[in-house]
Coordinates of N, CA, C and O in Angstrom, one line a residue:
M4 N 12.8 15.2 -7.5 CA 11.6 15.6 -8.2 C 10.6 16.3 -7.3 O 10.0 17.3 -7.7
L5 N 10.5 15.8 -6.1 CA 9.5 16.4 -5.1 C 10.1 17.8 -4.7 O 9.3 18.8 -4.6
G6 N 11.4 17.9 -4.6 CA 12.0 19.2 -4.3 C 11.8 20.2 -5.3 O 11.6 21.4 -5.0
G7 N 11.8 19.8 -6.6 CA 11.6 20.7 -7.7 C 10.1 21.3 -7.6 O 9.9 22.4 -7.9
W8 N 9.2 20.4 -7.3 CA 7.8 20.9 -7.2 C 7.7 21.9 -6.0 O 7.1 22.9 -6.2
L9 N 8.4 21.5 -5.0 CA 8.4 22.4 -3.8 C 8.9 23.8 -4.2 O 8.3 24.8 -3.9
D10 N 10.1 23.8 -4.9 CA 10.7 25.0 -5.2 C 9.9 25.8 -6.3 O 9.9 27.1 -6.2
E11 N 9.3 25.2 -7.2 CA 8.7 25.8 -8.3 C 7.2 26.0 -8.2 O 6.6 26.9 -8.9
R12 N 6.5 25.2 -7.5 CA 5.0 25.3 -7.5 C 4.4 25.6 -6.1 O 3.3 26.1 -6.0
F13 N 5.1 25.3 -5.0 CA 4.5 25.4 -3.7 C 4.0 26.8 -3.4 O 2.9 26.9 -2.8
E14 N 4.7 27.8 -3.7 CA 4.3 29.2 -3.3 C 3.0 29.6 -4.0 O 2.2 30.3 -3.4
Q15 N 2.8 29.1 -5.3 CA 1.6 29.4 -6.0 C 0.4 28.5 -5.6 O -0.7 28.8 -6.0
A16 N 0.7 27.4 -5.0 CA -0.3 26.4 -4.6 C -1.3 27.0 -3.6 O -0.9 27.8 -2.8
D17 N -2.5 26.5 -3.7 CA -3.5 27.0 -2.7 C -3.3 26.1 -1.4 O -2.5 25.2 -1.4
A18 N -4.0 26.5 -0.4 CA -3.8 25.8 0.9 C -4.1 24.3 0.8 O -3.4 23.5 1.5
A19 N -5.1 23.9 0.1 CA -5.4 22.5 -0.1 C -4.2 21.7 -0.8 O -3.9 20.6 -0.4
Q20 N -3.7 22.3 -1.8 CA -2.5 21.7 -2.5 C -1.3 21.6 -1.6 O -0.6 20.6 -1.6
R21 N -1.1 22.7 -0.9 CA 0.0 22.6 0.1 C -0.1 21.5 1.1 O 0.8 20.8 1.4
Q22 N -1.3 21.4 1.6 CA -1.6 20.3 2.6 C -1.4 19.0 2.0 O -0.8 18.1 2.6
A23 N -1.9 18.8 0.8 CA -1.8 17.5 0.1 C -0.3 17.2 -0.2 O 0.1 16.0 0.0
F24 N 0.5 18.2 -0.6 CA 1.9 17.9 -0.8 C 2.6 17.5 0.5 O 3.4 16.6 0.5
D25 N 2.3 18.2 1.6 CA 2.8 17.9 2.9 C 2.5 16.5 3.3 O 3.4 15.7 3.8
E26 N 1.3 16.1 3.1 CA 0.9 14.7 3.4 C 1.5 13.7 2.5 O 1.8 12.5 2.9
L27 N 1.7 14.0 1.2 CA 2.3 13.2 0.2 C 3.7 12.8 0.7 O 4.2 11.7 0.5
L28 N 4.4 13.7 1.3 CA 5.8 13.4 1.8 C 5.8 12.3 2.8 O 6.9 11.8 3.0
D29 N 4.7 12.0 3.4 CA 4.7 10.9 4.4 C 4.5 9.5 3.8 O 4.7 8.5 4.5
A30 N 4.3 9.5 2.5 CA 4.2 8.2 1.8 C 5.5 7.5 1.8 O 6.6 8.1 1.8
Q31 N 5.4 6.2 1.7 CA 6.6 5.3 1.7 C 7.4 5.5 0.4 O 6.7 5.6 -0.7
D32 N 8.7 5.4 0.4 CA 9.5 5.6 -0.8 C 9.1 4.7 -1.9 O 9.0 5.1 -3.1
P33 N 8.9 3.4 -1.7 CA 8.5 2.5 -2.8 C 7.2 2.9 -3.5 O 7.1 2.8 -4.7
E34 N 6.2 3.4 -2.7 CA 5.0 3.9 -3.3 C 5.2 5.1 -4.1 O 4.7 5.2 -5.2
L35 N 6.0 6.1 -3.6 CA 6.3 7.3 -4.3 C 7.0 7.0 -5.6 O 6.7 7.6 -6.6
W36 N 7.9 6.0 -5.6 CA 8.7 5.7 -6.8 C 7.7 5.1 -7.8 O 7.7 5.5 -9.0
D37 N 6.8 4.2 -7.4 CA 5.9 3.6 -8.4 C 4.9 4.7 -8.9 O 4.6 4.7 -10.1
W38 N 4.5 5.6 -8.1 CA 3.7 6.7 -8.6 C 4.4 7.6 -9.6 O 3.9 7.9 -10.6
M39 N 5.6 8.0 -9.2 CA 6.4 8.8 -10.1 C 6.8 8.2 -11.4 O 6.8 8.9 -12.5
M40 N 7.0 6.9 -11.4 CA 7.3 6.2 -12.6 C 6.1 5.7 -13.4 O 6.2 5.2 -14.5
G41 N 4.9 6.0 -12.9 CA 3.7 5.6 -13.6 C 3.3 4.2 -13.5 O 2.4 3.7 -14.2
H42 N 3.9 3.4 -12.5 CA 3.6 2.0 -12.4 C 2.3 1.8 -11.5 O 1.8 0.7 -11.5
A43 N 1.9 2.8 -10.8 CA 0.8 2.8 -9.9 C 0.2 4.2 -9.8 O 0.9 5.2 -10.2
R44 N -0.9 4.3 -9.2 CA -1.5 5.6 -8.9 C -2.0 5.7 -7.4 O -2.5 4.7 -6.9
P45 N -1.8 6.8 -6.8 CA -2.3 6.9 -5.4 C -3.8 6.9 -5.4 O -4.4 7.3 -6.4
D46 N -4.3 6.6 -4.3 CA -5.8 6.6 -4.1 C -6.4 8.0 -4.1 O -7.5 8.2 -4.4
R47 N -5.5 8.9 -3.6 CA -6.0 10.3 -3.5 C -5.9 11.1 -4.8 O -4.8 11.2 -5.4
V48 N -6.9 11.7 -5.2 CA -6.9 12.5 -6.4 C -6.0 13.7 -6.3 O -5.3 14.1 -7.3
D49 N -5.9 14.4 -5.1 CA -5.1 15.5 -5.0 C -3.6 15.1 -5.1 O -2.8 15.9 -5.6
W50 N -3.3 14.0 -4.6 CA -1.9 13.5 -4.7 C -1.6 13.2 -6.2 O -0.5 13.5 -6.7
Q51 N -2.5 12.6 -6.9 CA -2.3 12.3 -8.3 C -2.1 13.5 -9.1 O -1.3 13.5 -10.0
A52 N -2.8 14.6 -8.8 CA -2.6 15.9 -9.5 C -1.2 16.4 -9.3 O -0.6 16.8 -10.3
I53 N -0.6 16.3 -8.2 CA 0.7 16.7 -7.9 C 1.7 15.8 -8.7 O 2.6 16.2 -9.3
I54 N 1.5 14.5 -8.6 CA 2.3 13.5 -9.3 C 2.2 13.8 -10.8 O 3.3 13.8 -11.5
D55 N 1.1 14.0 -11.3 CA 0.9 14.3 -12.8 C 1.7 15.5 -13.2 O 2.4 15.5 -14.2
D56 N 1.7 16.5 -12.3 CA 2.4 17.8 -12.6 C 3.9 17.5 -12.6 O 4.6 17.9 -13.5
I57 N 4.4 16.8 -11.6 CA 5.8 16.4 -11.5 C 6.2 15.6 -12.7 O 7.3 15.9 -13.4
R58 N 5.4 14.6 -13.1 CA 5.8 13.7 -14.2 C 5.8 14.5 -15.5 O 6.7 14.3 -16.4
A59 N 4.9 15.4 -15.7 CA 4.9 16.3 -16.9 C 6.1 17.2 -17.0 O 6.7 17.3 -18.0
R60 N 6.5 17.7 -15.9 CA 7.6 18.6 -15.8 C 8.9 17.9 -16.1 O 9.9 18.4 -16.7
H61 N 9.0 16.6 -15.8 CA 10.2 15.8 -16.0 C 10.1 14.9 -17.2 O 10.9 14.1 -17.4
R62 N 8.9 15.0 -17.9 CA 8.7 14.2 -19.1 C 8.8 12.7 -18.8 O 9.5 12.0 -19.6
L63 N 8.2 12.3 -17.8 CA 8.2 10.9 -17.4 C 7.0 10.2 -17.9 O 5.9 10.7 -18.0

């Protein structure tokens, strides 16, 4: 799912979104899973925007 966002959205993303995505990749897998599945939300709004986009694209 993260790879799909990288392939499809990263080039069009602004510098702040690119930085946020890069930092999001450092999150622990269990946290990422919970965020992707909608069981929890990250504290960072910029991360949540990326997560929301990924979830919408995958209809989660």
